[in-house]
Amino acid sequence: MAATPLPLVGAPSPARPEPDAGRYPAQPLHHLDALWIQVAGTLCNLACTHCFVSCGPGDLRHPLMSRGEVRDRVAEALALGVKEIYFTGGEPFMHPEMLEILADTLPRVPCAVLTNGTLFTQRRLETLRALSDASRCALEIRVSLDGYRAEDHDRFRGEGSFARTLDGLRRLSDHGLLPIVTVTQNGDEDPLAFRARYITMLREAGVARPRLKVLPMFLLGRETARTRGYLEIETLLDLPAASFDPDRLQCGGCRAVTAKGVFVCPLLVDEPGGRMGGRLDETLGPFPLAHGACYTCYVTGMTCANG
Amino acid sequence: MSHRLALFGGVYSNHLALRAVLEDVERRGAGAVWCLGDLGGFGPHPDRALEILRSSGVPALRGNYDDSIGHGRGDCACGYTDPRDNHFAQLSYDYTAARTAADHKRWMAALPEQQRLEIGGRRVLLCHGSPRRVNEFLWESACSDAFLEWLCEAHGADIVACTHTGIHWHRALPSGRHVVNVGAIGRPANDGRTEVWYAELAVNDAVSVEFHPVAYDHDELAREMEAEALPPEFVETTRTGWWTTCLENVPAPERRRGRH
């Protein structure tokens, strides 16, 4: 079924009124394909100006998850037939046991780690490659980049971070880990030209076989101060049931966990209404798509997942 | 008693490989043969493969490509997310859609999406992408055992056979169930070899899966592709065995085994 096209708008933003859950489309969970584990909580070595969960140094609003806690969550997810696990933060490599957690998890289920790429020591890279080689499950390393020029990226992420991230990408590539570079596109540039520009830059920087994933920007967290939040008009409120396509959204196939519980998706871990329960099996019901971010996902058809 | 079933998919208009595969199947004497869909795309002269397949009497499933071509949709619905992958997919789709006879389109539109068989007391489910979605990519490295067990359980199957990704693999699950991706016969398996691959499933007390490489006149196919002005990137794949396009949703381990 085709989704009803919805307008994308841009202007300043008022706060959203309390949602009336019954008037929003209810997204069923078809199956738990992906479990997002916010392993490093909100702890990060950077404080990016567009971070949708406002992470930063010393930020423990969502605390680090222990190795045992992660093991229990993975076991819960495997019992539900999970296909793949995504580790995120914060910065996952701020977690002192990240490699041990991967060693626990990767033998049983494909894993992706979303990182800013600035914390790769030689030992970490060698261990990651060894873990990848030892498992038949894929290990994907995803590195965020916010521009193909240092000045663009550093404006979001801080002086010098572009060079450090590129260095991390080059070293991942040298270790054959084939990182996926995650970029955000907001302008109207032709997608092929946009892609080609990044690929050229990455190749010139020594990243052999660069892979790219393009995401839209979400008006959440620190990004709301940098640009704006969602407008009232950016909503799925009263979307006619006949127009709603329940296969379009990633929350039809995912949940996210932090030390604070189970959330509908990795985007809404800090948002009112995003928390669905304490255990995964409590969160298998439908979710009302009441948030502005739900609007972005629905309109763009985006997914945080690799594919 | 042993039951043997030959399974192939991803023909991608490769009429020369299709003929060679059918001969190989005949020579090996499998009891039954199925094609798991995606008859067009990538290669030249789509009607040639369709005529060979239809006259062979081999039953076929409707892959996403066949569904799109058969119903006159705007794209192949392969499920790519990368703009370059979609660019090449669209070139191929437009070429194929313009050169597929109306009769073949009607035939494709009417093919079943899945087929259930009972072989040696086991429930076999033949599908294109996955039992739940025609264009789902089931890559070996991207599927946990837990997921594949759930997929079999949820769809009432002891053995699931699929294609769609173009790279063959087989997993015997802890429960005794099996998932087989039969690979593709239309283009090589990104392994630097010019042969294409199909699967032979044998069911008796146990289940075994063998993958057979099939050589064909790939140079002739490459010349036909060039004569039809298909993208040089596709021709390179046919000549070298390395994928050059539709790479962005290939997981790291499978991609690492390739060149690009």
Coordinates of C-alpha atoms in Angstrom, one line a residue, chain A residues 29 31-37 77 80-86 109-110 250-257 263-266 280 303-306, chain B residues 132 147:
Chain A
L29 CA 5.7 -5.0 16.1
H31 CA 8.9 -9.3 14.8
L32 CA 11.9 -8.3 16.8
D33 CA 14.4 -8.1 13.9
A34 CA 16.8 -5.7 15.6
L35 CA 17.6 -4.9 19.2
W36 CA 19.4 -1.7 19.8
I37 CA 21.5 -1.7 23.0
A77 CA 16.1 -11.0 22.4
L80 CA 12.3 -13.8 20.6
G81 CA 14.2 -14.7 17.5
V82 CA 16.2 -11.5 17.1
K83 CA 18.1 -11.2 13.8
E84 CA 20.8 -8.7 14.7
I85 CA 22.0 -6.5 17.5
Y86 CA 23.1 -2.8 17.3
V109 CA 24.1 -13.0 16.5
P110 CA 25.2 -10.4 13.9
Q250 CA 11.6 0.5 11.6
C251 CA 9.7 0.3 14.9
G252 CA 7.7 -2.5 13.3
G253 CA 10.9 -4.6 13.7
C254 CA 12.9 -3.1 16.5
R255 CA 13.2 -2.2 20.2
A256 CA 15.9 -0.3 22.0
V257 CA 17.2 -1.0 25.5
F263 CA 12.1 1.8 24.4
V264 CA 10.3 1.7 21.1
C265 CA 13.3 2.7 19.0
P266 CA 16.8 4.1 19.4
L280 CA 11.4 -7.0 26.2
T303 CA 15.7 3.0 9.0
C304 CA 18.5 3.2 11.5
A305 CA 19.4 -0.4 10.5
N306 CA 22.3 -1.1 8.2
Chain B
R132 CA 7.7 -13.4 5.1
F147 CA 16.1 -15.7 13.7

